[in-house]
PDB file of C-alpha atoms in Angstrom:
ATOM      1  CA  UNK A 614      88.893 112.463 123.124  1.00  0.00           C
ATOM      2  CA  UNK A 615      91.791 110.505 122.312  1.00  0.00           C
ATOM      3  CA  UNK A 616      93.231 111.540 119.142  1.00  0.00           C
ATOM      4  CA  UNK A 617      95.872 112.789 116.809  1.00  0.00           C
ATOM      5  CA  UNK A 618      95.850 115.961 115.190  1.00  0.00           C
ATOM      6  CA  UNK A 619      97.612 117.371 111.781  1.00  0.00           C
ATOM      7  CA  UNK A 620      98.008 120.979 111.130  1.00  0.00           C
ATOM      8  CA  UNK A 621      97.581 122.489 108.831  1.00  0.00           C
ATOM      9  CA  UNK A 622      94.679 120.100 106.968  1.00  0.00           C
ATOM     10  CA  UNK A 623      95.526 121.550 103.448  1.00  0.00           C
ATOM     11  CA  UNK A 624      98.542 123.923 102.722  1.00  0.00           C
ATOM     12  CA  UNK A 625      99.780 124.996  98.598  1.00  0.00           C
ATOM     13  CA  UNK A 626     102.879 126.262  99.037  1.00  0.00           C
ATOM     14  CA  UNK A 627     105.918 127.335  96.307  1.00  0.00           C
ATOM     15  CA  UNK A 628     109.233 125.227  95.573  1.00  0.00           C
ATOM     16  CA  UNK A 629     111.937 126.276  98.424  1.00  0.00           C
ATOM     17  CA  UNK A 630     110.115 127.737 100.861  1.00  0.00           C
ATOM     18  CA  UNK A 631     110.514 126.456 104.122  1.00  0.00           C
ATOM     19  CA  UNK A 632     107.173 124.926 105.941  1.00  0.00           C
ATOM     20  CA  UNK A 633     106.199 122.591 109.087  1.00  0.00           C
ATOM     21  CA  UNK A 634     103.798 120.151 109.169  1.00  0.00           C
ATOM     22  CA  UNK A 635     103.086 120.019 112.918  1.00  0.00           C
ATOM     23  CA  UNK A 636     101.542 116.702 114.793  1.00  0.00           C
ATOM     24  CA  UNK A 637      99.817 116.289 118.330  1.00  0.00           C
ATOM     25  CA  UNK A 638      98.596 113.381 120.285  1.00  0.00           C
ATOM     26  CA  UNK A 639      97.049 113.705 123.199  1.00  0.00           C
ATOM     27  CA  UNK A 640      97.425 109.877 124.241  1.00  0.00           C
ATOM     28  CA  UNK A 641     100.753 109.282 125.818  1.00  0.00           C
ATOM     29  CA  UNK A 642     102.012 107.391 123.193  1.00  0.00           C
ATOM     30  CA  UNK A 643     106.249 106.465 123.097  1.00  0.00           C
ATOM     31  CA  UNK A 644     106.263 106.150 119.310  1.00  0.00           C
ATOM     32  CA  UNK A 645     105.245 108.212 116.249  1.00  0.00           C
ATOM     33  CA  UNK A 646     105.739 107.937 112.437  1.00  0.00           C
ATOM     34  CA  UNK A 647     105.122 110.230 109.601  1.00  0.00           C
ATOM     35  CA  UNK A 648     104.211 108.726 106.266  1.00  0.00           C
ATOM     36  CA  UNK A 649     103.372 110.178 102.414  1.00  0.00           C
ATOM     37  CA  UNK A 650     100.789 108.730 100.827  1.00  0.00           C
ATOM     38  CA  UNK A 651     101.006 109.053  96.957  1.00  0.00           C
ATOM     39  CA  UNK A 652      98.362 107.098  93.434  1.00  0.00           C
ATOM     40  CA  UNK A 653      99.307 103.543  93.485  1.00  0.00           C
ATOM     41  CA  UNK A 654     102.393 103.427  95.672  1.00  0.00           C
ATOM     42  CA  UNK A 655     100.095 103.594  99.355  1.00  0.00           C
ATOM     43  CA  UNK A 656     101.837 104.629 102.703  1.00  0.00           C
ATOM     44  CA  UNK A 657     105.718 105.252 102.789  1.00  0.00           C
ATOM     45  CA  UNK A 658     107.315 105.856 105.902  1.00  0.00           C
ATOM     46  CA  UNK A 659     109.162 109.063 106.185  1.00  0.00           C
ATOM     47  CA  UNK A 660     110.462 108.841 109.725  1.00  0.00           C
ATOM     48  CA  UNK A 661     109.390 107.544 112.996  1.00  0.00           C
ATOM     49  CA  UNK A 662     110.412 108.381 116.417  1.00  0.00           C
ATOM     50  CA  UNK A 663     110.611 105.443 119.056  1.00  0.00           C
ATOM     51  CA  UNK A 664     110.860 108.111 122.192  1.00  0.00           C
ATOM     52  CA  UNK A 665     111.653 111.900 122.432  1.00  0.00           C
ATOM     53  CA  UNK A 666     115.077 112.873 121.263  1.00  0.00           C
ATOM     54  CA  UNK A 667     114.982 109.224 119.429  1.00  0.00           C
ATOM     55  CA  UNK A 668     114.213 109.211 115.499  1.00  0.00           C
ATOM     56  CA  UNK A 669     115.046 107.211 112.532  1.00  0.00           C
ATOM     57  CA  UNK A 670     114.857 107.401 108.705  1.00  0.00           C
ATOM     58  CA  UNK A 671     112.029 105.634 107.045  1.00  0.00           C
ATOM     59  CA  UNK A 672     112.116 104.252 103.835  1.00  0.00           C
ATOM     60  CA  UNK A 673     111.581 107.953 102.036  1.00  0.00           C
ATOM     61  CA  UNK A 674     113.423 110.011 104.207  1.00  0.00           C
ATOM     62  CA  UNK A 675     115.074 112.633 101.434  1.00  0.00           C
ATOM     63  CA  UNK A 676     114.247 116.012 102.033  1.00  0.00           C
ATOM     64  CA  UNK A 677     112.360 115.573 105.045  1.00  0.00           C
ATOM     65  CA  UNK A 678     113.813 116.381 109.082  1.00  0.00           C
ATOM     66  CA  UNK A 679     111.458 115.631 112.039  1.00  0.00           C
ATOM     67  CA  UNK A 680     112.297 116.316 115.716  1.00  0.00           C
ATOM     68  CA  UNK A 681     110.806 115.029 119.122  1.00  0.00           C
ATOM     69  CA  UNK A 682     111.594 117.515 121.747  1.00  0.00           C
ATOM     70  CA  UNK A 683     108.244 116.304 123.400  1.00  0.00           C
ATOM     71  CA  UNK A 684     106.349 113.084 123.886  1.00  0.00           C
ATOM     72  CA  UNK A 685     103.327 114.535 122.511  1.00  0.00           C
ATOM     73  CA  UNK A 686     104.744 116.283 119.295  1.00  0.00           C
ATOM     74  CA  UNK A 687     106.819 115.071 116.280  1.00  0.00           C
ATOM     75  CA  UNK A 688     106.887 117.611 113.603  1.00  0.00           C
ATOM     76  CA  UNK A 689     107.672 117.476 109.895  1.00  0.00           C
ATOM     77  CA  UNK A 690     109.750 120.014 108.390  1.00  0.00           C
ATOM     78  CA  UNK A 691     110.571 120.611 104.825  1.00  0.00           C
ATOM     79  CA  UNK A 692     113.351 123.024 104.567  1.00  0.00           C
ATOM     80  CA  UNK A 693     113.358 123.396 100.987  1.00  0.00           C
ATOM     81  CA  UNK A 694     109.868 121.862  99.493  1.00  0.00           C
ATOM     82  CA  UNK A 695     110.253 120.293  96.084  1.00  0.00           C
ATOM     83  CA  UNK A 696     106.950 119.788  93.343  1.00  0.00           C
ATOM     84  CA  UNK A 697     107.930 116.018  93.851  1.00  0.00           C
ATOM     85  CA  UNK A 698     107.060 116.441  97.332  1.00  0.00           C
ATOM     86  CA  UNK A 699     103.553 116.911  96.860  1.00  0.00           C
ATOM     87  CA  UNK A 700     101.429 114.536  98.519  1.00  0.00           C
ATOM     88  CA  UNK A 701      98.827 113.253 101.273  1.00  0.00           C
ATOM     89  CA  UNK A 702     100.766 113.104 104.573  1.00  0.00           C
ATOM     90  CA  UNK A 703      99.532 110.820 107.353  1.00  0.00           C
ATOM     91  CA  UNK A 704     101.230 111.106 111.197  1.00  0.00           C
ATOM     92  CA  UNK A 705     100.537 108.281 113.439  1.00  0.00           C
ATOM     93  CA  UNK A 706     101.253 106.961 117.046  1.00  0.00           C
ATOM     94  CA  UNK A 707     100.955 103.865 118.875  1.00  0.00           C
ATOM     95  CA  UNK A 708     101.473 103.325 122.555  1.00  0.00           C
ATOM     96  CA  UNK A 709     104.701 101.587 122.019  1.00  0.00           C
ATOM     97  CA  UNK A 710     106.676 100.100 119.001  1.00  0.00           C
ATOM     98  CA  UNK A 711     105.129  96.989 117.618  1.00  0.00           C
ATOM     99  CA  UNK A 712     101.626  97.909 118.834  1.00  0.00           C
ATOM    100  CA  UNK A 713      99.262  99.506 115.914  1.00  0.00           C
ATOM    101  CA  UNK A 714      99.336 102.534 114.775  1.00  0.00           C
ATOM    102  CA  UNK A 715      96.590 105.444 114.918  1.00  0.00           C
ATOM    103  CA  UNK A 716      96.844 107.718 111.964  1.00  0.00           C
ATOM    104  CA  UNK A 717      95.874 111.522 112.006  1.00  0.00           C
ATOM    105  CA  UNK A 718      93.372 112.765 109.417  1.00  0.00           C
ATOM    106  CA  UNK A 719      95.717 113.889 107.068  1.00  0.00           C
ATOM    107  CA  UNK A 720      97.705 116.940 105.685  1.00  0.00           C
ATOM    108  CA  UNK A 721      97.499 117.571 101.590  1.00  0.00           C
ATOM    109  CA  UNK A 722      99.968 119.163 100.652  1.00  0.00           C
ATOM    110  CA  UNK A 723     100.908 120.917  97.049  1.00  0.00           C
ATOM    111  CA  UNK A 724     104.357 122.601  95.869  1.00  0.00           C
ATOM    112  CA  UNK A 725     104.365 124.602  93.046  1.00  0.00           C
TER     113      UNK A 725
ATOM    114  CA  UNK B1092     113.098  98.615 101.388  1.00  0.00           C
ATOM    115  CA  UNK B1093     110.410  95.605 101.772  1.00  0.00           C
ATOM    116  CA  UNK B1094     107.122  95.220  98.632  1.00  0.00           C
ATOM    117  CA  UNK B1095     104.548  94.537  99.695  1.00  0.00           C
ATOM    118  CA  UNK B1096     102.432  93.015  97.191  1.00  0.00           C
ATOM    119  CA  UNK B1097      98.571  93.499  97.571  1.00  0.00           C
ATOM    120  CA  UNK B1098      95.628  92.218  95.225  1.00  0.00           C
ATOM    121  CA  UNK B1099      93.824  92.627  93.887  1.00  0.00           C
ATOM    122  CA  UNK B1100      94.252  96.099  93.183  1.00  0.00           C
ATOM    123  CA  UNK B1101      90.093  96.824  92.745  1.00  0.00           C
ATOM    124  CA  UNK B1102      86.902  95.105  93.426  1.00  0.00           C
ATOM    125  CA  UNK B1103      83.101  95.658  92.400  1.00  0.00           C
ATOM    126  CA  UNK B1104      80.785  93.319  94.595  1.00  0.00           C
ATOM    127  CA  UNK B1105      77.471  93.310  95.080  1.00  0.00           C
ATOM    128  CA  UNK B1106      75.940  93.858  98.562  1.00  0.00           C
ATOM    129  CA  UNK B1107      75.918  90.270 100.430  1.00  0.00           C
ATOM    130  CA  UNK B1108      78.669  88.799  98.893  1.00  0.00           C
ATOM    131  CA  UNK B1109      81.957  87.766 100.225  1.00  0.00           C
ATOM    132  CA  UNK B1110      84.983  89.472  99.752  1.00  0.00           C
ATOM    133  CA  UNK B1111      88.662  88.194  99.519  1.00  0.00           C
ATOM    134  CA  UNK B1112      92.025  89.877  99.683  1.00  0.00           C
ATOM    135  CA  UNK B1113      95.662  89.051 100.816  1.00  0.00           C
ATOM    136  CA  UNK B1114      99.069  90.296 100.775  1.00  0.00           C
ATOM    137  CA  UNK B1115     102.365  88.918 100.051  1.00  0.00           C
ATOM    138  CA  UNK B1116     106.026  90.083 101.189  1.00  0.00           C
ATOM    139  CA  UNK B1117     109.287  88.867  99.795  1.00  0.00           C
ATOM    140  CA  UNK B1118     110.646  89.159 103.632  1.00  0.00           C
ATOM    141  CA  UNK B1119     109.266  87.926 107.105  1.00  0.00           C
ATOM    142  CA  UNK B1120     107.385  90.608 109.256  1.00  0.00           C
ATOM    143  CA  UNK B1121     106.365  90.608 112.943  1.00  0.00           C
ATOM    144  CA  UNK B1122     102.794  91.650 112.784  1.00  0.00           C
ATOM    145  CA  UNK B1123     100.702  91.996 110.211  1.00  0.00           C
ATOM    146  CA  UNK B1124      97.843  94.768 110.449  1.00  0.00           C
ATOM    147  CA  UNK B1125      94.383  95.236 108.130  1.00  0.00           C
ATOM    148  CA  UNK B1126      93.495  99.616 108.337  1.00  0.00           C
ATOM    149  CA  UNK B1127      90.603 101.014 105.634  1.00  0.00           C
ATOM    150  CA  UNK B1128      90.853 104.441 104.374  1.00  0.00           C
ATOM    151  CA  UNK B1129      87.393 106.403 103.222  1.00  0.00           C
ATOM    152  CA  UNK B1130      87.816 109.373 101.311  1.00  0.00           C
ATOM    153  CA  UNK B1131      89.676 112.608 103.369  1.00  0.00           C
ATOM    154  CA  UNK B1132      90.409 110.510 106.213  1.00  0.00           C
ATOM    155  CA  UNK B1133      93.103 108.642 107.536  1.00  0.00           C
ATOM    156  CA  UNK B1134      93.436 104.771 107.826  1.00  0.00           C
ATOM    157  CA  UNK B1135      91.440 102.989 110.600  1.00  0.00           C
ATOM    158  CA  UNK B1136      93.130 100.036 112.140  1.00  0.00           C
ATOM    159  CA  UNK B1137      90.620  96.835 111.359  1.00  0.00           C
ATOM    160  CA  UNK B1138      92.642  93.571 112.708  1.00  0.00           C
ATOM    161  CA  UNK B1139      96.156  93.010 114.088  1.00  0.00           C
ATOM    162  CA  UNK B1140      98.140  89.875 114.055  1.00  0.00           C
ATOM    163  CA  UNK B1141     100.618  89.290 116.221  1.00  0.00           C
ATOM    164  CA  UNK B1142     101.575  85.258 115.732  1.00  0.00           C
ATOM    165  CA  UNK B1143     102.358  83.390 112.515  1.00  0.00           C
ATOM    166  CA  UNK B1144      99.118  80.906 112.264  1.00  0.00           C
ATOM    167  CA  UNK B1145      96.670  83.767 114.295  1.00  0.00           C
ATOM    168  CA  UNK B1146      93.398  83.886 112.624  1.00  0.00           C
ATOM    169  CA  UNK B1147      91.249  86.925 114.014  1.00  0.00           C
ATOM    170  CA  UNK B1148      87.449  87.913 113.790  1.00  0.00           C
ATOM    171  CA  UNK B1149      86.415  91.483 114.216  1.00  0.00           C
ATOM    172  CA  UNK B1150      82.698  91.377 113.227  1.00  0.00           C
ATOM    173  CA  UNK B1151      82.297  90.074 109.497  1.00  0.00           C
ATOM    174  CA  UNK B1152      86.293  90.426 109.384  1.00  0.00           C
ATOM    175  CA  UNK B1153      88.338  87.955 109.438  1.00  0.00           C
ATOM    176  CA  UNK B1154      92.471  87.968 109.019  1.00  0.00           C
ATOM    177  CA  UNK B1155      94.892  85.625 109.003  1.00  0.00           C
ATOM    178  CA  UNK B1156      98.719  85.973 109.805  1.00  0.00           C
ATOM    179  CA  UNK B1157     100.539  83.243 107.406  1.00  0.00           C
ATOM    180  CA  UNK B1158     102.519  80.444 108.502  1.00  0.00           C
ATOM    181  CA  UNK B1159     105.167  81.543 106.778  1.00  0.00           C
ATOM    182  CA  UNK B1160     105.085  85.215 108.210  1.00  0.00           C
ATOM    183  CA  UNK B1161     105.587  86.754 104.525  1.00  0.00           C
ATOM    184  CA  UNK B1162     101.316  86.760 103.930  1.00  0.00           C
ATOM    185  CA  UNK B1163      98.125  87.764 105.245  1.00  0.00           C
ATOM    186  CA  UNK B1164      94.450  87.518 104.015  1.00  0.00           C
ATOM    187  CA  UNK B1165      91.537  89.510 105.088  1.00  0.00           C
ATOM    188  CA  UNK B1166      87.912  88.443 104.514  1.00  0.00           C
ATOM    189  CA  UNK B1167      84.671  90.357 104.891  1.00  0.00           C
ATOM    190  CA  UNK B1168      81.314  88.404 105.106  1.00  0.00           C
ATOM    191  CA  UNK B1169      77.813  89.921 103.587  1.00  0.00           C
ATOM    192  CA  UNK B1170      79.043  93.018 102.451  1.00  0.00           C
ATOM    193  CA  UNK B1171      77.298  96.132 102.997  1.00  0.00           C
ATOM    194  CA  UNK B1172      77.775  99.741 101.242  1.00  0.00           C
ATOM    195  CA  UNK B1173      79.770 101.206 104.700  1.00  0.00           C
ATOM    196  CA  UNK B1174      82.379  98.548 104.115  1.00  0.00           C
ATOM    197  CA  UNK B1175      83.207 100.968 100.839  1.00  0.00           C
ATOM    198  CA  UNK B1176      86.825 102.019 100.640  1.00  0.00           C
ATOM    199  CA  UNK B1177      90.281 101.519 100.207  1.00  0.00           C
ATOM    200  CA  UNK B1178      91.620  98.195 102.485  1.00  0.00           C
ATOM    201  CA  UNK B1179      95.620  98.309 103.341  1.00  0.00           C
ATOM    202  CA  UNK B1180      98.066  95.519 104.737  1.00  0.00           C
ATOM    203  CA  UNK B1181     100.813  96.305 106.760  1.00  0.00           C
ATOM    204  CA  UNK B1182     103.886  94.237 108.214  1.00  0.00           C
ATOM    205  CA  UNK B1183     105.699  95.717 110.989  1.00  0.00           C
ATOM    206  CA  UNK B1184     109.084  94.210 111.673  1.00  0.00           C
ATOM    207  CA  UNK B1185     111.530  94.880 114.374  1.00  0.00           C
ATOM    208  CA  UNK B1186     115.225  94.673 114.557  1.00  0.00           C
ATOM    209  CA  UNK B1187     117.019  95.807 117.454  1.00  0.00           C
ATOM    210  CA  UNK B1188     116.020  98.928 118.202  1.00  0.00           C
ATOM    211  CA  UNK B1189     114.464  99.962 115.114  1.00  0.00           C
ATOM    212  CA  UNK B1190     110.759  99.288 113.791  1.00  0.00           C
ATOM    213  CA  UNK B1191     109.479  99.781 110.384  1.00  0.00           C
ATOM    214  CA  UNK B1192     105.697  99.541 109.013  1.00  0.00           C
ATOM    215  CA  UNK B1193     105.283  99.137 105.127  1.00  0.00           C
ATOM    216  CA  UNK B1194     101.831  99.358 103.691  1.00  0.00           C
ATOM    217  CA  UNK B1195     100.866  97.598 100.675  1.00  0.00           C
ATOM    218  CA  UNK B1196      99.000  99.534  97.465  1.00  0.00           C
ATOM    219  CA  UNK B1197      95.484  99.073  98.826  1.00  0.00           C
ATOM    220  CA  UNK B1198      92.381  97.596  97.321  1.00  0.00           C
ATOM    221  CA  UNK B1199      89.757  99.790  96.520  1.00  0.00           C
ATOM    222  CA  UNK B1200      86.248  97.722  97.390  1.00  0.00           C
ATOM    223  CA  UNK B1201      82.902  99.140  95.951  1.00  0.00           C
ATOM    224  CA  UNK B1202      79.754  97.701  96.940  1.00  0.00           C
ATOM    225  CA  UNK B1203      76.979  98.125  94.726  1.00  0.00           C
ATOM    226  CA  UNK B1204      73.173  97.660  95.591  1.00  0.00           C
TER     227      UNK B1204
END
């Protein structure tokens, strides 16, 4: 089944500790894209990656580094979580920049 | 970075009824996209738009990409209690080699009986 996956699906973690969001697709797809989703302010794009080794800030990129050693993974990393970082986070792929995106089912995250 | 203004912000319809929502940028995009969200998932693509003008059908959907490439519309006919959720625009635009997506606040749609 074609699909992308999130782990972990729920994580509460505390304020500097170090954590990875990791993200999968199993479809071949050139470009991925991490976004937050937060109450009344929708999707923001964190990153996005147009190819492996190729990635570029989104429009909330602070505190946030991603890397695409592989074609199939594009993981988030949060080196030193902040309570402000606290959110729904959505990873997506599409086959190719400018074609839609398909969103995985989400990771919530909390910071205390 | 781009604002993406979407209303209206909530609806309450009744089963049957038609439903109406659009979005407006203060910049141009290249394609214009139409996901819903349900609860604990993550957004579904619905339409995509590719041309300025394009009106699409997917079912009882129905999107248009605006002349002016700053606004979109998306329609539902005869609503039924599935189409329940939140509905999100999104413009894509490309320069060079880079390619953003911005998503608009969402409309939440609940159908009642």
């Amino acid at each position: 089944e074609a699909q992308v996956t999130q782990n972990p699906r729920y994580l509460i973690t505390v304020t500097g500790k170090k954590l990875t969001v990791t993200c999968s697709q199993n479809m071949n797809h050139e470009y991925m894209s991490w976004y937050r989703q937060d109450p009344g302010l929708g999707l923001r794009q964190i990153y996005y990656s147009m190819n492996v080794e190729v990635t570029d800030k989104g429009d909330v990129p602070e505190g946030y580094k991603v890397s695409r050693k592989e074609k199939r993974n594009f993981p988030l990393i949060l080196e030193s979580p902040s309570p402000n970082q606290t959110s729904l986070y959505f990873c997506a792929s599409s086959p190719y920049v400018d074609h839609e995106q398909y969103f995985g089912p989400g990771t919530r995250l909390t910071v205390t | 970075g781009q604002q993406l203004n979407q209303s209206p912000q909530s609806m309450f319809i009744q089963e049957g009824e038609d439903v109406s929502m659009n979005c407006t940028s203060s910049s141009i995009f290249n394609t214009w996209l139409w996901y819903k969200q349900e609860p604990g998932e993550g957004p579904v693509l619905l339409i995509a738009l590719y041309k300025a003008g394009e009106l699409t059908s997917n079912g009882r959907l129905t999107a248009q990409f605006g002349i002016t490439r700053k606004d979109s519309f998306l329609n539902i006919s005869a609503s039924i209690p599935s189409d329940v959720g939140i509905y999100f625009c999104a413009g894509q635009l490309r320069a060079g080699t880079a390619s953003k997506l911005t998503f608009g606040t969402g409309t939440r749609l609940q159908v009642t009986l």
